[in-house]
């Protein structure tokens, strides 16, 4: 797989991702997303404990091979309960993955090296094992969510070496 250079959108400030989330413009907020697709997966909450389990079941609009929404602009028309991540949601919801760029920045941590804003390559999120691309099933095919509970694990620490070998 060759490198896919990916610069931040032109309507963003230099190194905007280092700013506090509250200072980001709408374009910068959207550009902060690493495209992993994990926020588009169904979760199961235990009624007794409140514990949240991840599943590998994707929203019907998520392209399971790329982890990108097939109709991002109009998604709320098809999936009314789709959440638009906001600063309040990022600060309040416990289910955002530890690898989520919004969560990372809300906690004051720097973006990881596999994030495209750091590496310049949108495919690094997949190489690092963070993206759900190719690892999920659509809700239209999945059946009971209880059969699809997963633990995603930590990013691959060898992703940089793997990326160099694949270039």
Short mmCIF file of N, CA and C in Angstrom, two decimals:
data_model
loop_
_atom_site.label_atom_id
_atom_site.label_comp_id
_atom_site.label_asym_id
_atom_site.label_seq_id
_atom_site.Cartn_x
_atom_site.Cartn_y
_atom_site.Cartn_z
N UNK A 1 0.84 -1.17 0.00
CA UNK A 1 0.00 0.00 0.00
C UNK A 1 0.89 1.24 0.00
N UNK A 2 0.73 2.12 -0.95
CA UNK A 2 1.55 3.32 -1.03
C UNK A 2 1.03 4.39 -0.10
N UNK A 3 1.85 5.41 0.12
CA UNK A 3 1.44 6.49 1.00
C UNK A 3 0.39 7.34 0.33
N UNK A 4 -0.55 7.79 1.14
CA UNK A 4 -1.59 8.68 0.67
C UNK A 4 -1.43 9.97 1.45
N UNK A 5 -0.77 10.93 0.86
CA UNK A 5 -0.54 12.19 1.56
C UNK A 5 -1.88 12.86 1.82
N UNK A 6 -2.01 13.39 3.01
CA UNK A 6 -3.27 14.00 3.38
C UNK A 6 -2.99 15.22 4.25
N UNK A 7 -3.10 16.38 3.64
CA UNK A 7 -2.89 17.62 4.37
C UNK A 7 -4.19 18.04 5.03
N UNK A 8 -4.11 18.81 6.10
CA UNK A 8 -5.34 19.33 6.70
C UNK A 8 -6.07 20.22 5.69
N UNK A 9 -7.37 20.35 5.84
CA UNK A 9 -8.12 21.21 4.91
C UNK A 9 -7.57 22.63 4.90
N UNK A 10 -7.70 23.32 3.77
CA UNK A 10 -7.13 24.66 3.64
C UNK A 10 -7.75 25.70 4.57
N UNK A 11 -8.97 25.46 5.05
CA UNK A 11 -9.64 26.44 5.92
C UNK A 11 -9.39 26.17 7.40
N UNK A 12 -8.20 25.63 7.70
CA UNK A 12 -7.83 25.37 9.09
C UNK A 12 -6.53 26.11 9.41
N UNK A 13 -6.35 26.38 10.68
CA UNK A 13 -5.13 27.07 11.12
C UNK A 13 -3.98 26.07 11.26
N UNK A 14 -2.77 26.61 11.15
CA UNK A 14 -1.59 25.76 11.30
C UNK A 14 -1.59 25.10 12.68
N UNK A 15 -1.36 23.79 12.70
CA UNK A 15 -1.28 22.98 13.92
C UNK A 15 -2.49 23.21 14.85
N UNK A 16 -3.65 23.38 14.25
CA UNK A 16 -4.88 23.62 15.02
C UNK A 16 -5.15 22.52 16.03
N UNK A 17 -4.71 21.30 15.75
CA UNK A 17 -4.97 20.16 16.62
C UNK A 17 -4.28 20.27 17.98
N UNK A 18 -3.37 21.22 18.12
CA UNK A 18 -2.71 21.44 19.41
C UNK A 18 -3.48 22.42 20.28
N UNK A 19 -4.47 23.07 19.72
CA UNK A 19 -5.29 24.03 20.47
C UNK A 19 -6.32 23.30 21.33
N UNK A 20 -6.82 23.96 22.36
CA UNK A 20 -7.93 23.37 23.13
C UNK A 20 -9.14 23.16 22.21
N UNK A 21 -9.91 22.11 22.45
CA UNK A 21 -11.06 21.80 21.60
C UNK A 21 -12.04 22.96 21.50
N UNK A 22 -12.22 23.70 22.58
CA UNK A 22 -13.18 24.81 22.59
C UNK A 22 -12.80 25.93 21.62
N UNK A 23 -11.55 25.98 21.20
CA UNK A 23 -11.08 27.03 20.28
C UNK A 23 -11.18 26.64 18.81
N UNK A 24 -11.54 25.39 18.52
CA UNK A 24 -11.56 24.94 17.12
C UNK A 24 -12.75 25.49 16.36
N UNK A 25 -12.52 25.80 15.08
CA UNK A 25 -13.61 26.16 14.19
C UNK A 25 -14.34 24.88 13.80
N UNK A 26 -15.47 25.00 13.15
CA UNK A 26 -16.23 23.82 12.70
C UNK A 26 -15.37 22.97 11.75
N UNK A 27 -14.67 23.62 10.82
CA UNK A 27 -13.82 22.89 9.87
C UNK A 27 -12.69 22.17 10.60
N UNK A 28 -12.10 22.82 11.59
CA UNK A 28 -11.02 22.19 12.36
C UNK A 28 -11.55 21.01 13.19
N UNK A 29 -12.73 21.19 13.77
CA UNK A 29 -13.35 20.11 14.56
C UNK A 29 -13.54 18.88 13.68
N UNK A 30 -14.11 19.07 12.51
CA UNK A 30 -14.34 17.96 11.59
C UNK A 30 -13.02 17.33 11.14
N UNK A 31 -12.01 18.15 10.90
CA UNK A 31 -10.72 17.65 10.43
C UNK A 31 -9.96 16.88 11.51
N UNK A 32 -10.33 17.07 12.77
CA UNK A 32 -9.65 16.37 13.87
C UNK A 32 -9.97 14.87 13.86
N UNK A 33 -11.10 14.50 13.30
CA UNK A 33 -11.49 13.09 13.27
C UNK A 33 -10.47 12.27 12.48
N UNK A 34 -10.05 11.13 13.07
CA UNK A 34 -9.08 10.27 12.38
C UNK A 34 -9.73 9.28 11.44
N UNK A 35 -11.07 9.19 11.45
CA UNK A 35 -11.78 8.31 10.53
C UNK A 35 -11.74 6.85 10.93
N UNK A 36 -11.57 6.55 12.21
CA UNK A 36 -11.48 5.15 12.64
C UNK A 36 -12.81 4.41 12.54
N UNK A 37 -13.92 5.13 12.66
CA UNK A 37 -15.25 4.52 12.55
C UNK A 37 -15.80 3.94 13.84
N UNK A 38 -15.05 3.96 14.92
CA UNK A 38 -15.51 3.32 16.16
C UNK A 38 -16.74 3.99 16.76
N UNK A 39 -16.91 5.29 16.53
CA UNK A 39 -18.09 5.95 17.09
C UNK A 39 -19.36 5.57 16.32
N UNK A 40 -19.21 4.91 15.18
CA UNK A 40 -20.35 4.50 14.37
C UNK A 40 -20.74 3.04 14.62
N UNK A 41 -20.20 2.46 15.67
CA UNK A 41 -20.52 1.07 16.01
C UNK A 41 -21.52 1.03 17.16
N UNK A 42 -22.35 0.01 17.14
CA UNK A 42 -23.31 -0.17 18.22
C UNK A 42 -22.58 -0.62 19.48
N UNK A 43 -23.09 -0.16 20.61
CA UNK A 43 -22.58 -0.56 21.90
C UNK A 43 -23.71 -1.19 22.70
N UNK A 44 -23.35 -2.01 23.66
CA UNK A 44 -24.35 -2.63 24.54
C UNK A 44 -24.06 -2.15 25.96
N UNK A 45 -25.09 -1.64 26.62
CA UNK A 45 -24.93 -1.22 28.01
C UNK A 45 -25.60 -2.22 28.93
N UNK A 46 -24.86 -2.71 29.90
CA UNK A 46 -25.41 -3.63 30.90
C UNK A 46 -26.37 -2.85 31.78
N UNK A 47 -27.62 -3.29 31.83
CA UNK A 47 -28.66 -2.59 32.58
C UNK A 47 -28.36 -2.53 34.08
N UNK A 48 -27.67 -3.53 34.59
CA UNK A 48 -27.39 -3.58 36.03
C UNK A 48 -26.15 -2.79 36.42
N UNK A 49 -25.08 -2.91 35.64
CA UNK A 49 -23.81 -2.30 36.02
C UNK A 49 -23.52 -0.99 35.30
N UNK A 50 -24.18 -0.76 34.16
CA UNK A 50 -23.90 0.42 33.36
C UNK A 50 -22.66 0.25 32.50
N UNK A 51 -21.99 -0.91 32.60
CA UNK A 51 -20.80 -1.17 31.80
C UNK A 51 -21.17 -1.20 30.32
N UNK A 52 -20.31 -0.61 29.50
CA UNK A 52 -20.56 -0.53 28.06
C UNK A 52 -19.62 -1.50 27.35
N UNK A 53 -20.21 -2.34 26.52
CA UNK A 53 -19.44 -3.32 25.73
C UNK A 53 -19.43 -2.85 24.28
N UNK A 54 -18.27 -2.97 23.64
CA UNK A 54 -18.15 -2.66 22.22
C UNK A 54 -18.64 -3.84 21.39
N UNK A 55 -19.16 -3.55 20.21
CA UNK A 55 -19.50 -4.61 19.25
C UNK A 55 -18.80 -4.30 17.93
N UNK A 56 -18.84 -5.26 17.04
CA UNK A 56 -18.30 -5.04 15.69
C UNK A 56 -19.45 -4.80 14.70
N UNK A 57 -20.57 -4.29 15.20
CA UNK A 57 -21.74 -4.04 14.37
C UNK A 57 -21.81 -2.54 14.05
N UNK A 58 -21.76 -2.24 12.76
CA UNK A 58 -21.72 -0.86 12.29
C UNK A 58 -23.11 -0.34 11.93
N UNK A 59 -23.26 0.95 12.06
CA UNK A 59 -24.43 1.66 11.57
C UNK A 59 -24.61 1.30 10.09
N UNK A 60 -25.85 1.29 9.66
CA UNK A 60 -26.13 0.92 8.27
C UNK A 60 -25.49 1.85 7.25
N UNK A 61 -25.12 3.05 7.66
CA UNK A 61 -24.50 4.00 6.73
C UNK A 61 -22.97 3.87 6.67
N UNK A 62 -22.37 3.13 7.59
CA UNK A 62 -20.92 3.01 7.59
C UNK A 62 -20.49 2.02 6.50
N UNK A 63 -19.58 2.46 5.66
CA UNK A 63 -18.99 1.56 4.66
C UNK A 63 -18.02 0.67 5.43
N UNK A 64 -18.33 -0.59 5.55
CA UNK A 64 -17.55 -1.51 6.39
C UNK A 64 -16.14 -1.74 5.88
N UNK A 65 -15.89 -1.47 4.61
CA UNK A 65 -14.55 -1.69 4.07
C UNK A 65 -13.64 -0.48 4.25
N UNK A 66 -14.23 0.72 4.40
CA UNK A 66 -13.42 1.93 4.53
C UNK A 66 -13.56 2.62 5.89
N UNK A 67 -14.60 2.26 6.65
CA UNK A 67 -14.94 2.90 7.93
C UNK A 67 -15.36 4.36 7.75
N UNK A 68 -15.88 4.69 6.59
CA UNK A 68 -16.37 6.05 6.33
C UNK A 68 -17.88 6.02 6.16
N UNK A 69 -18.53 7.08 6.62
CA UNK A 69 -19.99 7.18 6.47
C UNK A 69 -20.33 7.39 5.00
N UNK A 70 -21.29 6.62 4.52
CA UNK A 70 -21.66 6.71 3.11
C UNK A 70 -22.52 7.93 2.79
N UNK A 71 -23.07 8.59 3.83
CA UNK A 71 -23.87 9.80 3.60
C UNK A 71 -23.75 10.72 4.81
N UNK A 72 -22.53 11.12 5.11
CA UNK A 72 -22.25 11.89 6.33
C UNK A 72 -23.11 13.14 6.44
N UNK A 73 -23.22 13.89 5.37
CA UNK A 73 -23.97 15.15 5.42
C UNK A 73 -25.45 14.94 5.78
N UNK A 74 -26.05 13.87 5.27
CA UNK A 74 -27.48 13.64 5.48
C UNK A 74 -27.77 12.50 6.46
N UNK A 75 -26.79 12.07 7.23
CA UNK A 75 -26.93 10.88 8.07
C UNK A 75 -28.09 10.94 9.04
N UNK A 76 -28.38 12.11 9.59
CA UNK A 76 -29.45 12.23 10.59
C UNK A 76 -30.82 11.95 9.99
N UNK A 77 -30.98 12.14 8.68
CA UNK A 77 -32.26 11.83 8.02
C UNK A 77 -32.50 10.33 7.99
N UNK A 78 -31.43 9.55 7.94
CA UNK A 78 -31.54 8.08 7.87
C UNK A 78 -31.33 7.40 9.22
N UNK A 79 -30.56 8.06 10.08
CA UNK A 79 -30.26 7.51 11.41
C UNK A 79 -30.51 8.64 12.42
N UNK A 80 -31.77 8.83 12.83
CA UNK A 80 -32.13 9.96 13.69
C UNK A 80 -31.35 10.03 15.01
N UNK A 81 -30.92 8.87 15.55
CA UNK A 81 -30.20 8.91 16.82
C UNK A 81 -28.68 9.02 16.65
N UNK A 82 -28.22 9.28 15.43
CA UNK A 82 -26.79 9.49 15.19
C UNK A 82 -26.36 10.76 15.94
N UNK A 83 -25.29 10.64 16.72
CA UNK A 83 -24.80 11.78 17.47
C UNK A 83 -23.77 12.56 16.68
N UNK A 84 -23.89 13.85 16.70
CA UNK A 84 -22.81 14.70 16.20
C UNK A 84 -21.94 14.99 17.41
N UNK A 85 -20.69 14.55 17.34
CA UNK A 85 -19.81 14.78 18.48
C UNK A 85 -19.61 16.27 18.70
N UNK A 86 -19.86 16.70 19.91
CA UNK A 86 -19.65 18.08 20.32
C UNK A 86 -18.72 18.07 21.52
N UNK A 87 -18.26 19.23 21.91
CA UNK A 87 -17.38 19.32 23.07
C UNK A 87 -18.06 18.75 24.31
N UNK A 88 -19.33 19.06 24.51
CA UNK A 88 -20.05 18.54 25.68
C UNK A 88 -20.14 17.02 25.65
N UNK A 89 -20.46 16.47 24.49
CA UNK A 89 -20.56 15.01 24.37
C UNK A 89 -19.19 14.37 24.62
N UNK A 90 -18.15 14.93 24.04
CA UNK A 90 -16.80 14.38 24.21
C UNK A 90 -16.42 14.35 25.68
N UNK A 91 -16.79 15.40 26.41
CA UNK A 91 -16.45 15.48 27.83
C UNK A 91 -17.34 14.61 28.71
N UNK A 92 -18.52 14.24 28.21
CA UNK A 92 -19.50 13.55 29.06
C UNK A 92 -19.72 12.07 28.78
N UNK A 93 -19.38 11.58 27.59
CA UNK A 93 -19.71 10.19 27.28
C UNK A 93 -18.54 9.26 27.58
N UNK A 94 -18.83 8.14 28.22
CA UNK A 94 -17.76 7.22 28.59
C UNK A 94 -17.36 6.25 27.48
N UNK A 95 -18.12 6.20 26.39
CA UNK A 95 -17.90 5.17 25.38
C UNK A 95 -16.94 5.54 24.27
N UNK A 96 -16.45 6.78 24.24
CA UNK A 96 -15.48 7.12 23.20
C UNK A 96 -14.21 6.30 23.43
N UNK A 97 -13.66 5.71 22.38
CA UNK A 97 -12.45 4.89 22.57
C UNK A 97 -11.27 5.72 23.06
N UNK A 98 -10.36 5.06 23.74
CA UNK A 98 -9.15 5.73 24.24
C UNK A 98 -8.33 6.33 23.10
N UNK A 99 -8.50 5.79 21.90
CA UNK A 99 -7.75 6.26 20.74
C UNK A 99 -8.42 7.42 20.01
N UNK A 100 -9.62 7.81 20.41
CA UNK A 100 -10.36 8.87 19.73
C UNK A 100 -9.63 10.20 19.86
N UNK A 101 -9.41 10.86 18.72
CA UNK A 101 -8.68 12.13 18.72
C UNK A 101 -9.39 13.18 19.58
N UNK A 102 -10.71 13.19 19.57
CA UNK A 102 -11.44 14.15 20.39
C UNK A 102 -11.20 13.89 21.87
N UNK A 103 -11.25 12.63 22.25
CA UNK A 103 -11.00 12.27 23.66
C UNK A 103 -9.55 12.59 24.04
N UNK A 104 -8.63 12.23 23.17
CA UNK A 104 -7.21 12.48 23.43
C UNK A 104 -6.97 13.97 23.67
N UNK A 105 -7.50 14.80 22.79
CA UNK A 105 -7.28 16.25 22.94
C UNK A 105 -8.06 16.82 24.13
N UNK A 106 -9.27 16.29 24.41
CA UNK A 106 -10.03 16.76 25.58
C UNK A 106 -9.25 16.49 26.86
N UNK A 107 -8.47 15.42 26.86
CA UNK A 107 -7.65 15.06 28.02
C UNK A 107 -6.31 15.79 28.02
N UNK A 108 -6.08 16.64 27.02
CA UNK A 108 -4.86 17.43 26.96
C UNK A 108 -3.64 16.68 26.45
N UNK A 109 -3.87 15.49 25.88
CA UNK A 109 -2.75 14.70 25.36
C UNK A 109 -2.52 15.03 23.89
N UNK A 110 -1.28 14.85 23.40
CA UNK A 110 -0.99 15.10 21.99
C UNK A 110 -1.53 13.96 21.12
N UNK A 111 -1.81 14.26 19.87
CA UNK A 111 -2.27 13.23 18.94
C UNK A 111 -1.17 12.19 18.74
N UNK A 112 -1.55 10.94 18.56
CA UNK A 112 -0.55 9.89 18.33
C UNK A 112 0.06 10.00 16.93
N UNK A 113 1.20 9.37 16.75
CA UNK A 113 1.92 9.43 15.49
C UNK A 113 1.16 8.87 14.31
N UNK A 114 0.19 7.96 14.54
CA UNK A 114 -0.56 7.39 13.44
C UNK A 114 -1.69 8.29 12.95
N UNK A 115 -1.99 9.36 13.67
CA UNK A 115 -3.06 10.27 13.24
C UNK A 115 -2.59 11.00 11.98
N UNK A 116 -3.47 11.10 10.99
CA UNK A 116 -3.08 11.68 9.70
C UNK A 116 -2.58 13.11 9.80
N UNK A 117 -3.03 13.85 10.80
CA UNK A 117 -2.55 15.22 10.95
C UNK A 117 -1.07 15.25 11.39
N UNK A 118 -0.61 14.17 11.97
CA UNK A 118 0.79 14.05 12.38
C UNK A 118 1.61 13.35 11.29
N UNK A 119 1.10 12.22 10.81
CA UNK A 119 1.86 11.41 9.84
C UNK A 119 1.71 11.87 8.40
N UNK A 120 0.61 12.55 8.08
CA UNK A 120 0.37 12.97 6.70
C UNK A 120 -0.25 11.88 5.84
N UNK A 121 -0.63 10.76 6.45
CA UNK A 121 -1.15 9.62 5.69
C UNK A 121 -2.41 9.09 6.35
N UNK A 122 -3.55 9.22 5.68
CA UNK A 122 -4.83 8.77 6.24
C UNK A 122 -4.88 7.27 6.46
N UNK A 123 -4.04 6.50 5.80
CA UNK A 123 -4.04 5.05 5.95
C UNK A 123 -3.35 4.58 7.23
N UNK A 124 -2.60 5.46 7.89
CA UNK A 124 -1.89 5.05 9.10
C UNK A 124 -2.83 4.63 10.23
N UNK A 125 -4.04 5.17 10.27
CA UNK A 125 -5.01 4.76 11.28
C UNK A 125 -5.37 3.28 11.09
N UNK A 126 -5.36 2.82 9.86
CA UNK A 126 -5.62 1.41 9.57
C UNK A 126 -4.38 0.57 9.86
N UNK A 127 -3.22 1.04 9.41
CA UNK A 127 -1.97 0.31 9.67
C UNK A 127 -1.72 0.10 11.15
N UNK A 128 -2.13 1.07 11.96
CA UNK A 128 -1.92 0.99 13.41
C UNK A 128 -2.95 0.09 14.10
N UNK A 129 -3.93 -0.39 13.33
CA UNK A 129 -4.94 -1.27 13.92
C UNK A 129 -6.02 -0.53 14.67
N UNK A 130 -6.16 0.76 14.44
CA UNK A 130 -7.14 1.57 15.14
C UNK A 130 -8.47 1.62 14.37
N UNK A 131 -8.41 1.67 13.07
CA UNK A 131 -9.61 1.74 12.24
C UNK A 131 -10.37 0.42 12.28
N UNK A 132 -11.69 0.52 12.13
CA UNK A 132 -12.53 -0.68 12.05
C UNK A 132 -12.71 -1.15 10.62
N UNK A 133 -12.09 -0.48 9.67
CA UNK A 133 -12.22 -0.84 8.25
C UNK A 133 -11.89 -2.31 8.04
N UNK A 134 -12.82 -3.03 7.42
CA UNK A 134 -12.62 -4.45 7.13
C UNK A 134 -12.79 -5.38 8.32
N UNK A 135 -13.21 -4.83 9.47
CA UNK A 135 -13.32 -5.65 10.69
C UNK A 135 -14.70 -5.60 11.31
N UNK A 136 -15.68 -5.06 10.58
CA UNK A 136 -17.03 -4.90 11.12
C UNK A 136 -18.07 -5.44 10.15
N UNK A 137 -19.29 -5.58 10.67
CA UNK A 137 -20.42 -6.04 9.87
C UNK A 137 -21.54 -5.02 10.01
N UNK A 138 -22.31 -4.83 8.97
CA UNK A 138 -23.41 -3.87 9.00
C UNK A 138 -24.55 -4.38 9.87
N UNK A 139 -25.22 -3.44 10.51
CA UNK A 139 -26.38 -3.79 11.33
C UNK A 139 -27.47 -4.46 10.50
N UNK A 140 -27.46 -4.27 9.19
CA UNK A 140 -28.47 -4.88 8.34
C UNK A 140 -28.23 -6.37 8.15
N UNK A 141 -27.03 -6.85 8.54
CA UNK A 141 -26.68 -8.27 8.37
C UNK A 141 -26.33 -8.98 9.67
N UNK A 142 -26.17 -8.25 10.76
CA UNK A 142 -25.53 -8.78 11.96
C UNK A 142 -26.36 -9.74 12.81
N UNK A 143 -27.63 -9.50 12.98
CA UNK A 143 -28.38 -10.29 13.94
C UNK A 143 -28.20 -9.71 15.34
N UNK A 144 -28.41 -10.52 16.40
CA UNK A 144 -28.35 -10.01 17.77
C UNK A 144 -26.98 -9.42 18.13
N UNK A 145 -27.00 -8.23 18.71
CA UNK A 145 -25.76 -7.55 19.09
C UNK A 145 -24.93 -8.37 20.08
N UNK A 146 -25.61 -9.11 20.94
CA UNK A 146 -24.92 -9.90 21.96
C UNK A 146 -23.94 -10.90 21.34
N UNK A 147 -24.15 -11.25 20.10
CA UNK A 147 -23.27 -12.20 19.40
C UNK A 147 -22.04 -11.52 18.80
N UNK A 148 -21.94 -10.21 18.96
CA UNK A 148 -20.89 -9.44 18.29
C UNK A 148 -20.05 -8.60 19.24
N UNK A 149 -19.99 -8.95 20.50
CA UNK A 149 -19.17 -8.20 21.46
C UNK A 149 -17.69 -8.43 21.16
N UNK A 150 -16.92 -7.35 21.15
CA UNK A 150 -15.49 -7.42 20.83
C UNK A 150 -14.70 -6.56 21.81
N UNK A 151 -13.41 -6.83 21.87
CA UNK A 151 -12.45 -5.95 22.54
C UNK A 151 -11.45 -5.54 21.47
N UNK A 152 -11.37 -4.25 21.21
CA UNK A 152 -10.55 -3.78 20.09
C UNK A 152 -9.07 -3.81 20.38
N UNK A 153 -8.66 -3.73 21.61
CA UNK A 153 -7.23 -3.78 21.92
C UNK A 153 -6.55 -2.46 21.66
N UNK A 154 -5.27 -2.44 21.88
CA UNK A 154 -4.45 -1.24 21.74
C UNK A 154 -3.91 -1.13 20.31
N UNK A 155 -3.55 0.09 19.91
CA UNK A 155 -2.94 0.25 18.58
C UNK A 155 -1.67 -0.59 18.46
N UNK A 156 -1.38 -1.00 17.25
CA UNK A 156 -0.18 -1.77 16.95
C UNK A 156 1.04 -0.88 17.13
N UNK A 157 1.93 -1.26 18.04
CA UNK A 157 3.11 -0.43 18.28
C UNK A 157 4.12 -0.55 17.15
N UNK A 158 3.95 -1.53 16.29
CA UNK A 158 4.86 -1.70 15.15
C UNK A 158 4.30 -1.10 13.87
N UNK A 159 3.29 -0.25 13.97
CA UNK A 159 2.63 0.27 12.77
C UNK A 159 3.59 1.05 11.87
N UNK A 160 4.52 1.80 12.46
CA UNK A 160 5.44 2.58 11.62
C UNK A 160 6.32 1.65 10.78
N UNK A 161 6.83 0.60 11.39
CA UNK A 161 7.67 -0.35 10.66
C UNK A 161 6.85 -1.07 9.59
N UNK A 162 5.62 -1.47 9.93
CA UNK A 162 4.76 -2.14 8.96
C UNK A 162 4.46 -1.22 7.79
N UNK A 163 4.25 0.07 8.08
CA UNK A 163 3.99 1.04 7.03
C UNK A 163 5.17 1.20 6.08
N UNK A 164 6.37 1.20 6.65
CA UNK A 164 7.56 1.33 5.81
C UNK A 164 7.75 0.11 4.91
N UNK A 165 7.44 -1.07 5.46
CA UNK A 165 7.59 -2.30 4.66
C UNK A 165 6.59 -2.32 3.51
N UNK A 166 5.39 -1.75 3.74
CA UNK A 166 4.35 -1.79 2.72
C UNK A 166 4.50 -0.71 1.66
N UNK A 167 5.39 0.22 1.87
CA UNK A 167 5.54 1.32 0.90
C UNK A 167 6.28 0.88 -0.34
#
